């Protein structure tokens, strides 16, 4: 549990009567508290003009100076900070700290300082340069320690990493270019990477191979600095590539680090077989890049460096969890879990079983290790090295189909402390592909199985077999029940934590599942996956992510095992994810859902702009008949500012942990505040309001809109935040009022488009500069195909035409530019981007068009939407059929007629874009008309809130 913070009342003489403590004494106590947090800090012993109050030495070797004063001495402190900037131009940072006056009067100053939550501090400058602005932060000594740990990254990390990535990228390109000049050698390197990574892009495979060599060189450099038995890179390079090869084989044979050096030495072995004049041109760019970037040290810097490189599609074509997101997720996962942990004991965290069955470059496993170290240090533990060794050897398990990704994961874990010699690293490369009837699904071979075949055994001891090194192992096919070859097996143990960001490919739009494989082989894997998923709550329609959840879930320990996921946000609302939601609702308690409502970062993975969510769930205990237990509640975290840095992630996690969420059935907001800025909200929703439904807590950035939507959808109650009265309105699914027509794919199967007039008019396109009003007219025509496509029978076009309608509802919306959500045509039409809805009565059509374009209609659509990328909303047919709309059947004739007349009065008026709806005169008239006809409260407040929603406005709150 985090230590409770307190504010110290500086005006209270009752705090103590002893003589006030001197500032130097507080500095000494402050330095002690920082050292307790693992920060190397030394306080001055006597006041001297050239001596900083506290000198901190970071793990990077950088110096940070802290100048500390009482809070009534701000001017004096700022003058002193200016002096320190001039005296110490090489200091990475000069930080000012203000102590609350109340500390002077406490009987136990150390305890008061340790528990203080209102220290103020700011970065005054760096490397002799004054900071552009004073950004004050408030918190405890622990919070200051958190900032000091990542200060190098926050100050220089982004620029240094971007610059270093540019240097390395150029070096890798140059190395690959030189290598490609020799056809035979380059082909063998490509073949090695293509074989181990299922990489069809041969040029990409060559770049990955060169990056593997660079990675091994970087680790060699650091290992040699801590192990006298290892020659330096320069010493090994005196004998050229053979010298490096011998050094790396020595490390593999005598020290270990096989996952780091075996693949790289295999590439060097191929280079040795080539002409010697090729050696220096290939290695020189990489060696120069090593020299230019060798100052990048520490988990966060190296992690960001590899992410900057690896998330470029030309290197791996995959998405990896960002370091800040991984930090946030792991901080939240380990809050109050596991129960009763003594984090000061380095052996207990290592007893946990943690697995990522889609580990990629190991970011989430690294974050788990870093969080265990942070908690160990915070609890007073002194055995960080022993903890890290035990975590890597015992606790952490990673599985992936890309050998190069596993290579980087192993390097990252080992690079946290190169002085540690690991006996094993539990990382496995899983086979993916088909060999005759033998099919391997990678980590998905764990679907229903405790063991699966391994393509490359990186830690043979951990598998209980003889094992193989990377280059010894032949490709293993035949995992699972169809396999008929003897193979090395990896075990997925019973887990305390399954944490992962599984790959996102779906079985629609051309079926890209296993898209890296040749088409015939891909079909075999798709069929095998479908077969295995039939008996489990998952469907490949949602993508591979659903299958990974189904594979890992049964391995979690009942009652305590936790599932931590990075998934597309559609997992919370999408129809194709319904089975996954049902699995989680049945077998787990959904504890926390984090969603980004930050238009600058809808995502938690690098190199993607897809909307994503972080999920934390705990495996349920077997039913014990205890019906008196309080109903479980899920906390939804709506981030208005998605952390962009590691420090931001730590501080966001802490405020989330320290803040009690608002209950959805109550009133008020639970704001998340960091340094005087509101970065989001917390909302708690009882389990009963989520099961079997969309997870409503992710749809809106603010609690009041979630409440308004739930009261409307669940009870037909119109509640406008800020209004004292409510109203009632009859609702029903749209599918009960009309038949929803075919989608664009069906139209392609049944028709040809033509500009010549036919009996089959259509409305095409969604140009918001044209679709501005409630009325529309056909702008193209369809011609039925004599021989329909997609295996359809003759006459398929006429069959589709029977579903044509006059009411049109948008199939896809870019909310920032959308003006109207529904339109009406005088003629029956089909459309390629609008859903035709066939309704029997004209008055009902007009009433529905009015409703869907009202603020209440937009509220229901946003509440039921499936967002793929921020404000880019897809209206799925399954969602549309159940979309709650005004039940025109339950309206009186007078009200129905009034709605039709309201439609007619607005038919020629142009709507403004949705972000401008607050002051749009047409929408104001529409909302006012709806309120008057149905006896509802004024909708102005609701319309104002909707207009400012980030998903609508594409602007931060």
GROMACS .gro file of C-alpha atoms in nm, residues 747 751-754 756 758-762 780-784 801 830-831:
model
   19
  747UNK     CA    1  -2.359  -0.473  -5.333
  751UNK     CA    2  -2.438  -0.519  -5.886
  752UNK     CA    3  -2.224  -0.311  -6.113
  753UNK     CA    4  -2.225   0.063  -6.049
  754UNK     CA    5  -2.323   0.282  -6.343
  756UNK     CA    6  -2.671   0.545  -6.661
  758UNK     CA    7  -3.162   0.216  -6.411
  759UNK     CA    8  -3.446   0.103  -6.189
  760UNK     CA    9  -3.200   0.067  -5.899
  761UNK     CA   10  -3.089   0.412  -5.769
  762UNK     CA   11  -2.818   0.446  -5.505
  780UNK     CA   12  -2.570   0.695  -5.910
  781UNK     CA   13  -2.734   0.372  -6.022
  782UNK     CA   14  -2.685  -0.001  -5.992
  783UNK     CA   15  -2.710  -0.269  -6.258
  784UNK     CA   16  -2.777  -0.630  -6.141
  801UNK     CA   17  -3.305  -0.464  -5.399
  830UNK     CA   18  -2.925   0.127  -5.171
  831UNK     CA   19  -2.587   0.269  -5.069
   0.00000   0.00000   0.00000
